[in-house]
mmCIF file of C-alpha atoms in Angstrom:
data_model
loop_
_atom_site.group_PDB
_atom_site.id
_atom_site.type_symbol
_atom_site.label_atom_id
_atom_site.label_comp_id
_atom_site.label_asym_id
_atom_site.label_seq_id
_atom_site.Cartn_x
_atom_site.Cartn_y
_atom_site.Cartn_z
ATOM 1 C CA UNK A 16 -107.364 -65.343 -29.394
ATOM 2 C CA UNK A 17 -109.794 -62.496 -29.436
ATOM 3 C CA UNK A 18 -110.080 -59.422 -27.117
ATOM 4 C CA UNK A 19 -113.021 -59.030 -25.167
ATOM 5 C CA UNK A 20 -114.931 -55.880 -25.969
ATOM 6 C CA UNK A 21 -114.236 -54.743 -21.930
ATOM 7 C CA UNK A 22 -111.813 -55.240 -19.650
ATOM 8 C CA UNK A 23 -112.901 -57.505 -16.630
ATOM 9 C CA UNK A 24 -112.905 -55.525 -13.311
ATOM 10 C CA UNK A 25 -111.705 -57.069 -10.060
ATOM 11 C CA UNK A 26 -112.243 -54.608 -7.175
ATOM 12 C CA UNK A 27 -110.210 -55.624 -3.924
ATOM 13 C CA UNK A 28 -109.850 -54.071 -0.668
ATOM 14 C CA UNK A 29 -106.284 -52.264 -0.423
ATOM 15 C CA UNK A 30 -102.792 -52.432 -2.574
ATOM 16 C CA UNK A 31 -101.438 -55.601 -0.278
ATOM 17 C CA UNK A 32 -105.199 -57.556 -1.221
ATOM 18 C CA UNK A 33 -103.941 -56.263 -4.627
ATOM 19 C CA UNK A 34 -100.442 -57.256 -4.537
ATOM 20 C CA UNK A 35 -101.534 -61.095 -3.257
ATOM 21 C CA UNK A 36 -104.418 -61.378 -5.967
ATOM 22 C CA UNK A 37 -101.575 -60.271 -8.460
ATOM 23 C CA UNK A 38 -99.301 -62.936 -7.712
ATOM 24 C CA UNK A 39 -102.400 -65.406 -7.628
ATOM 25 C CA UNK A 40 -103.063 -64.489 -11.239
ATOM 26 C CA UNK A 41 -99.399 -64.621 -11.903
ATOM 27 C CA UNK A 42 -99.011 -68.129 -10.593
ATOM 28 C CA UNK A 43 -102.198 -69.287 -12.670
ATOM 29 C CA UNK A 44 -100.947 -68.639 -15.440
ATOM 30 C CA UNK A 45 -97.684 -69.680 -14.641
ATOM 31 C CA UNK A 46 -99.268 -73.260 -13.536
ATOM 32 C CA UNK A 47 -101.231 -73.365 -17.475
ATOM 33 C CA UNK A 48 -97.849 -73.033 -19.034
ATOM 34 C CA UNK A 49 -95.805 -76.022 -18.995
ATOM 35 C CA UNK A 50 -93.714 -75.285 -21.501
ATOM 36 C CA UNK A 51 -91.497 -71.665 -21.664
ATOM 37 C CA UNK A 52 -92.997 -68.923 -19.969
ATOM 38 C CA UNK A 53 -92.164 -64.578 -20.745
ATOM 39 C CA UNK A 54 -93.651 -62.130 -18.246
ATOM 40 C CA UNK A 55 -93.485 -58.670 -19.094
ATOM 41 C CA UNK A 56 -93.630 -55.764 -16.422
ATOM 42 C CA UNK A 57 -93.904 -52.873 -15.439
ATOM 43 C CA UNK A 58 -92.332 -49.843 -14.217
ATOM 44 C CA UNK A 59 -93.588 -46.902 -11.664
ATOM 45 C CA UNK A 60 -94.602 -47.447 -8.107
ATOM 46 C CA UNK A 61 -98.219 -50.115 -8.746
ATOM 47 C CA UNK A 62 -96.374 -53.490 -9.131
ATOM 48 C CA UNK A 63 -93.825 -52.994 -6.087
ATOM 49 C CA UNK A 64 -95.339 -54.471 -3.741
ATOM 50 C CA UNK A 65 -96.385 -57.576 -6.169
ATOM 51 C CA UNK A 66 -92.707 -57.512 -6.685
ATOM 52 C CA UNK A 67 -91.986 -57.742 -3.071
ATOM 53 C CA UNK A 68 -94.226 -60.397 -2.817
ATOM 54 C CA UNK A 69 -92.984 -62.811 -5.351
ATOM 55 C CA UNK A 70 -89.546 -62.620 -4.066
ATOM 56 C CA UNK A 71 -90.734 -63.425 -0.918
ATOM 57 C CA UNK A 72 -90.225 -66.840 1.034
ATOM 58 C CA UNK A 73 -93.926 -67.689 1.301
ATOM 59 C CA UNK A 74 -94.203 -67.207 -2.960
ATOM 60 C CA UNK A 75 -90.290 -67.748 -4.806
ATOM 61 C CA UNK A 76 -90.607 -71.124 -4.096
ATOM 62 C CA UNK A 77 -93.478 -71.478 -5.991
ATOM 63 C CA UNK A 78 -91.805 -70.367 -9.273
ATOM 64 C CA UNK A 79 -89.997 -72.277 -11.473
ATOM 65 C CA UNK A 80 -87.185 -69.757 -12.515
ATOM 66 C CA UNK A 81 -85.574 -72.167 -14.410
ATOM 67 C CA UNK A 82 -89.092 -71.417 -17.411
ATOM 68 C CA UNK A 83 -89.787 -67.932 -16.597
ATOM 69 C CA UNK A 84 -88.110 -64.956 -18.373
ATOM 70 C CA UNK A 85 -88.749 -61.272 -17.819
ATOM 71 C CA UNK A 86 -89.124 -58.580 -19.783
ATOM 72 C CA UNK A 87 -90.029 -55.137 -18.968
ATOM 73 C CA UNK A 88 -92.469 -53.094 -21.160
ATOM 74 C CA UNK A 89 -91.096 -49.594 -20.970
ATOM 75 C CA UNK A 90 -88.144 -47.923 -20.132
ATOM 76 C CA UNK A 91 -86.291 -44.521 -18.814
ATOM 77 C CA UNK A 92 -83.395 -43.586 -21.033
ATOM 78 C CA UNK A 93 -80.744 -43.656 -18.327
ATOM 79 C CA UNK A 94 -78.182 -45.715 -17.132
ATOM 80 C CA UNK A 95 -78.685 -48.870 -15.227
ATOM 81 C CA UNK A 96 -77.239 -47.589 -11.893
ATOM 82 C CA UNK A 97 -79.656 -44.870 -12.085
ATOM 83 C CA UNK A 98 -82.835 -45.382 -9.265
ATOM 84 C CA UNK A 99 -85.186 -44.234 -11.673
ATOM 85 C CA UNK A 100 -84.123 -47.204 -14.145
ATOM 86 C CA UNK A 101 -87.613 -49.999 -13.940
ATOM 87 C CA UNK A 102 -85.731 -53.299 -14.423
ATOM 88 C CA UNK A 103 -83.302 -52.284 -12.228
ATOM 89 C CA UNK A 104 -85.827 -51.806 -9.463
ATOM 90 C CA UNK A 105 -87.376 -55.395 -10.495
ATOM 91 C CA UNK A 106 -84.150 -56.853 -10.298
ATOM 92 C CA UNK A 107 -83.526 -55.500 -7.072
ATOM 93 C CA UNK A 108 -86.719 -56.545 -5.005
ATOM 94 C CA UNK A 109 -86.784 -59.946 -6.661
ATOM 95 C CA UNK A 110 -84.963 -60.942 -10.256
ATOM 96 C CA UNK A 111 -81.355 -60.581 -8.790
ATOM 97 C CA UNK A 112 -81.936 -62.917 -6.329
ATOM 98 C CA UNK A 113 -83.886 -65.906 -8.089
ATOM 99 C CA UNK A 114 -83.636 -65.907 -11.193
ATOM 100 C CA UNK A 115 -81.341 -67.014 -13.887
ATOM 101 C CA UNK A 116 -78.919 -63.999 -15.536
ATOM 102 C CA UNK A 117 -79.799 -64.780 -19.024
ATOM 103 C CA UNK A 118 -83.669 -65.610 -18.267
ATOM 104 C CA UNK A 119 -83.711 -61.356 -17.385
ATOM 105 C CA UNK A 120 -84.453 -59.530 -20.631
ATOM 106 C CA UNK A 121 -83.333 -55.500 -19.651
ATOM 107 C CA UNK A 122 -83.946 -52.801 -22.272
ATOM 108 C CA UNK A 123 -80.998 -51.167 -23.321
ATOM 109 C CA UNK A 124 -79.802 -47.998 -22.622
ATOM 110 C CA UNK A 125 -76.399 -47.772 -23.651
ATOM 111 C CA UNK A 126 -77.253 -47.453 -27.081
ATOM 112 C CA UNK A 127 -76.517 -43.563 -28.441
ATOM 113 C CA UNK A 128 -80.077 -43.028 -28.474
ATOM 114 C CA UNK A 129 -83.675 -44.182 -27.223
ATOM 115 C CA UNK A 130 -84.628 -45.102 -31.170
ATOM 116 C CA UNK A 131 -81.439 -47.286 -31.098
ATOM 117 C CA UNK A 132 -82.026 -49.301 -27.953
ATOM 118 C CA UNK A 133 -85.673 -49.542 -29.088
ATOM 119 C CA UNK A 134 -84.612 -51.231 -32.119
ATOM 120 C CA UNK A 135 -82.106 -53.214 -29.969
ATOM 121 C CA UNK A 136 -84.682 -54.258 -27.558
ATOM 122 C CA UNK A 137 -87.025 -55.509 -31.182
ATOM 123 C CA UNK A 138 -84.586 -57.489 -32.110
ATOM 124 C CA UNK A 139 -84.167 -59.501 -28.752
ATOM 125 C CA UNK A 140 -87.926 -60.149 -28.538
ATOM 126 C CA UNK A 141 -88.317 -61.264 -32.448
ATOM 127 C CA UNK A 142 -84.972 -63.762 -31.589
ATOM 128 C CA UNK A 143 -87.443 -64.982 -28.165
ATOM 129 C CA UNK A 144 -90.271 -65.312 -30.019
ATOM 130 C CA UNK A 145 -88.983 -66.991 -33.245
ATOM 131 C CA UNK A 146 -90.086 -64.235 -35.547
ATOM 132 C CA UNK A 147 -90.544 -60.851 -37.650
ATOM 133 C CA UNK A 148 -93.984 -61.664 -37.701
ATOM 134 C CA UNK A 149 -96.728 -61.490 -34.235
ATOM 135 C CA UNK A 150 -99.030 -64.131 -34.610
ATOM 136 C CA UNK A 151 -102.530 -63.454 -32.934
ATOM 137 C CA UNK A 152 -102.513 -67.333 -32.368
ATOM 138 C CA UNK A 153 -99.350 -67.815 -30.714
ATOM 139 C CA UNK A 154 -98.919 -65.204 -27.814
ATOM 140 C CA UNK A 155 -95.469 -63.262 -27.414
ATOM 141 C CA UNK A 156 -95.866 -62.893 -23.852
ATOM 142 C CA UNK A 157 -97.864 -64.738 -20.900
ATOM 143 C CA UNK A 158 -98.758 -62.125 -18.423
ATOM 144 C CA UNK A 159 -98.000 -58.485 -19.733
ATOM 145 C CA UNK A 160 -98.537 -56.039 -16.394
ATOM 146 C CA UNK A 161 -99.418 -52.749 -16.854
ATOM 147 C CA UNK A 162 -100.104 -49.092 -15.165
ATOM 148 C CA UNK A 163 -102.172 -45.984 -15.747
ATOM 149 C CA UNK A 164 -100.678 -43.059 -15.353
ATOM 150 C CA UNK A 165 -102.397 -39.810 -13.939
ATOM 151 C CA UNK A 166 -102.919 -38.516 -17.580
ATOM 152 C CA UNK A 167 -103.717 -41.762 -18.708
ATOM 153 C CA UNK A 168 -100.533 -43.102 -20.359
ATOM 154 C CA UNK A 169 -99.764 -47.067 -20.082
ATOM 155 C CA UNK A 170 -96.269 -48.042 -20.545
ATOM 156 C CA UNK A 171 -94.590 -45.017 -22.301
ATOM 157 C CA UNK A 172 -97.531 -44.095 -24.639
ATOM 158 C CA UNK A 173 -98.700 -41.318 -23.686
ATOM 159 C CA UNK A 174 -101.925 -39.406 -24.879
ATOM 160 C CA UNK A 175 -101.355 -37.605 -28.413
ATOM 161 C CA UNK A 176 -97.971 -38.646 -28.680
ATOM 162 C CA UNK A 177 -97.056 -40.324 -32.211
ATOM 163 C CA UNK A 178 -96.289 -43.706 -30.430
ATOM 164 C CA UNK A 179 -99.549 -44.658 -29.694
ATOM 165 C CA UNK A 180 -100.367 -45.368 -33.237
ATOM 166 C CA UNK A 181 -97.714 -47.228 -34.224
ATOM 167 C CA UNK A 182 -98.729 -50.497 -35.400
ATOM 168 C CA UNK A 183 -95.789 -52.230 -37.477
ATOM 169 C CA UNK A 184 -92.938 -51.767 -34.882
ATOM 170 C CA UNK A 185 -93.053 -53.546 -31.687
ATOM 171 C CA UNK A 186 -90.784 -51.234 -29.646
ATOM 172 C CA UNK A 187 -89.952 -47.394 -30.012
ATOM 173 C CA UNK A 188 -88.184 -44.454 -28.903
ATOM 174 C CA UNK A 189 -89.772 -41.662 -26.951
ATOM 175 C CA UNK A 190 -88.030 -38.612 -26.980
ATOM 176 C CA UNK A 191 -89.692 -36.996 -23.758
ATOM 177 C CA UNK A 192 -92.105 -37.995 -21.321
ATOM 178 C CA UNK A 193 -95.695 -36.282 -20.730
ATOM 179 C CA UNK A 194 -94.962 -36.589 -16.468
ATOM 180 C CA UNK A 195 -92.254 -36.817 -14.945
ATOM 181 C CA UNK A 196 -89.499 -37.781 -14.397
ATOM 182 C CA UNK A 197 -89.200 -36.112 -18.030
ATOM 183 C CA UNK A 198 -86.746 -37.955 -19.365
ATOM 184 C CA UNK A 199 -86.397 -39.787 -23.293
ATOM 185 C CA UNK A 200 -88.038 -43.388 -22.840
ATOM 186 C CA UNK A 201 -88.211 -46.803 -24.452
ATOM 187 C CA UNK A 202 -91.750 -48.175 -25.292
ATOM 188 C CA UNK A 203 -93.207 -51.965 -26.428
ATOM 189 C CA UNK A 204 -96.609 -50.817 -28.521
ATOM 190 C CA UNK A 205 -99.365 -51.429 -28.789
ATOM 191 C CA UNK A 206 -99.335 -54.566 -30.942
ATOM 192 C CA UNK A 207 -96.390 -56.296 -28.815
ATOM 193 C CA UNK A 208 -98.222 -55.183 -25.779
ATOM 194 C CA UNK A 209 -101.388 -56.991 -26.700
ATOM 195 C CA UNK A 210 -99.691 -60.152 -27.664
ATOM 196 C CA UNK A 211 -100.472 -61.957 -24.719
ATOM 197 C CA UNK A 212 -102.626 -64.291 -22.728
ATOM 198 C CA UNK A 213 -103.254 -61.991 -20.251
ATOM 199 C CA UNK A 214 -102.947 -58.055 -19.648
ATOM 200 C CA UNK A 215 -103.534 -57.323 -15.781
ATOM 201 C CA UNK A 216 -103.549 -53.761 -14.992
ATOM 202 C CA UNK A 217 -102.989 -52.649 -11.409
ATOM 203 C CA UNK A 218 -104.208 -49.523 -10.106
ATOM 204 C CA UNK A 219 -104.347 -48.096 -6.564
ATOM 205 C CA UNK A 220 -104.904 -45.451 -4.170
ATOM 206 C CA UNK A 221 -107.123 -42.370 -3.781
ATOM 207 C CA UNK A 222 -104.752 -40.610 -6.270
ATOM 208 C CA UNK A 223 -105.731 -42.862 -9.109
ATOM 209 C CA UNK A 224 -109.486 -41.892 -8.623
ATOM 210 C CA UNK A 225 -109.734 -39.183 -11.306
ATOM 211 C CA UNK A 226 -108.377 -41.268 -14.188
ATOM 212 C CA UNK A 227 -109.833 -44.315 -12.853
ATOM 213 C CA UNK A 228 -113.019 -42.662 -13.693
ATOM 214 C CA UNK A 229 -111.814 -41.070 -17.045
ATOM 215 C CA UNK A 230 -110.839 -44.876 -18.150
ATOM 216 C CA UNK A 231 -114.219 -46.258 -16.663
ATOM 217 C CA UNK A 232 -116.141 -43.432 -18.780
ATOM 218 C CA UNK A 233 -114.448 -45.089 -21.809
ATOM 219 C CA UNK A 234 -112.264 -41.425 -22.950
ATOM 220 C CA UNK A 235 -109.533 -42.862 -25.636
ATOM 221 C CA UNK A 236 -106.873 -42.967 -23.481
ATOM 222 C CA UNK A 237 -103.756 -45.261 -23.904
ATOM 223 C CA UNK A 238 -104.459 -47.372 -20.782
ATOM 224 C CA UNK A 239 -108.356 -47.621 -22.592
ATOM 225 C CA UNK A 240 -106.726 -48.702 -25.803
ATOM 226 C CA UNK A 241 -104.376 -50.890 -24.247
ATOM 227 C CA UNK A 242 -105.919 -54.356 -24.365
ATOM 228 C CA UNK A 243 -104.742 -58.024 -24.651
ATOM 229 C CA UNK A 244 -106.134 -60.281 -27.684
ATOM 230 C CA UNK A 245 -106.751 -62.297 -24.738
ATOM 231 C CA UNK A 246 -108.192 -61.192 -21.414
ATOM 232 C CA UNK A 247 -107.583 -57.958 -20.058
ATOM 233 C CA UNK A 248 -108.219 -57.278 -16.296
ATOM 234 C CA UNK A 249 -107.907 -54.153 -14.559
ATOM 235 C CA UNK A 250 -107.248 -54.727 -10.494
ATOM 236 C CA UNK A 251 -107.688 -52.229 -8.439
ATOM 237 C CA UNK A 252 -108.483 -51.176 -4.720
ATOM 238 C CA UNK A 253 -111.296 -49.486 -3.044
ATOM 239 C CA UNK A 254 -109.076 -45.803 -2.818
ATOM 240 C CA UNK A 255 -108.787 -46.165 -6.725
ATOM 241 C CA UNK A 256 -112.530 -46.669 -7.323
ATOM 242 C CA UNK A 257 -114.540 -43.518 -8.284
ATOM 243 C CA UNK A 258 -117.571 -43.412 -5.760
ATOM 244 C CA UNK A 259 -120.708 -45.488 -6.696
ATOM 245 C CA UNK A 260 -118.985 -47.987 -7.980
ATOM 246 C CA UNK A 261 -119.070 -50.788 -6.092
ATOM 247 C CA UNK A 262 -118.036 -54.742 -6.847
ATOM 248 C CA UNK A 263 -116.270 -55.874 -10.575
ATOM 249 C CA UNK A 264 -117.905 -56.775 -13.705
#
């Protein structure tokens, strides 16, 4: 598997066209897998109405729960009960209810510390995967989902921060965020992040505009470094598109 040199574009009308062309992508690859399947998502507010969706009586059918295990690609450093806790909202709006206890892969956060529970959280995904070592030919992950945040972090990497350039661990600590909520986080890297078929970032509303157009103009941001060794797709909605762009490439 080799990265493209640009991420493909797909431009779509509004966050539900973007939520339902999600899923579509979700369920593709879903349907090209027939063996075991790992999803990894995402955090913040972009995938919730994706999540919504695919717990949803027109699409949790479709699944087949009984393949599919989630992970989660970054996390806040507090408890589970907390509401600002990503897998908890995931399991809330749609894992809870479908699928199977042990198939839902939560990062840790009763360890003492965020480096702890990252090195907790490594350990889990080398057992999945069947080894120490990432092989560019044998994908960790099916579908990772992704965000960009407003100063162009992905995940829990944020810009200048030392975890962006790790490259032998697959998960770290972050001791404080660059936006809030400023809290310590868990992060997969780079590397972990990028093993996968498929990296489909989602990005919308008229908020997203400025980095939108920082990404688009190619600045070395984490969400521009941030690519799959196989295809990565950014989705996004007219309010997120910088004016005078129009269509995808």
């Amino acid at each position: 598997m080799v990265a493209a040199d640009q991420p493909k574009l797909i431009v779509v009308a509004d966050p539900e066209a973007l939520a339902q062309a999600a899923a579509e992508r979700v369920m593709a690859l879903i349907s090209a897998n027939p063996g075991r399947i790992a999803i990894c998502l995402t955090g913040g507010s972009s995938p919730k109405k994706l999540y919504q969706l695919l717990g949803s009586d027109a699409w949790r059918g479709q699944i087949p729960w009984d393949r599919v295990h989630w992970f989660i690609g970054d996390e806040r450093f507090v408890s589970e009960s907390d509401s600002l806790n990503n897998m908890t909202v995931a399991r809330a709006t749609f894992l809870d209810r479908n699928a199977p206890a042990g198939h839902i892969h939560p990062i840790p956060t009763t360890a003492e510390n965020p480096d702890e529970s990252a090195e907790a959280y490594a350990r889990e995904l080398k057992a999945f995967y069947g080894s120490d070592q990432l092989d560019p030919a044998r994908p960790l992950f099916d579908l990772v989902l992704m965000g960009a945040g407003p100063d162009g972090h992905t995940a829990s990497l944020f810009p200048g921060y030392p975890a962006i350039e790790e490259t032998a661990r697959w998960v770290v600590g972050v001791p404080k965020a660059n936006v809030a909520p400023f809290v310590p986080r868990v992060s997969l890297t780079l590397p972990a992040l990028a093993s996968c078929r498929e990296m489909l970032f989602e990005i919308a509303g008229h908020d997203k505009q400025p980095i939108l157009t920082r990404l688009l103009n190619g600045e070395t941001l984490p969400a521009v470094r941030a690519r799959s060794n196989g295809e990565t797709v950014w989705m996004v909605d007219q309010a997120a598109l910088p004016e005078g762009i129009r269509g995808g490439r």
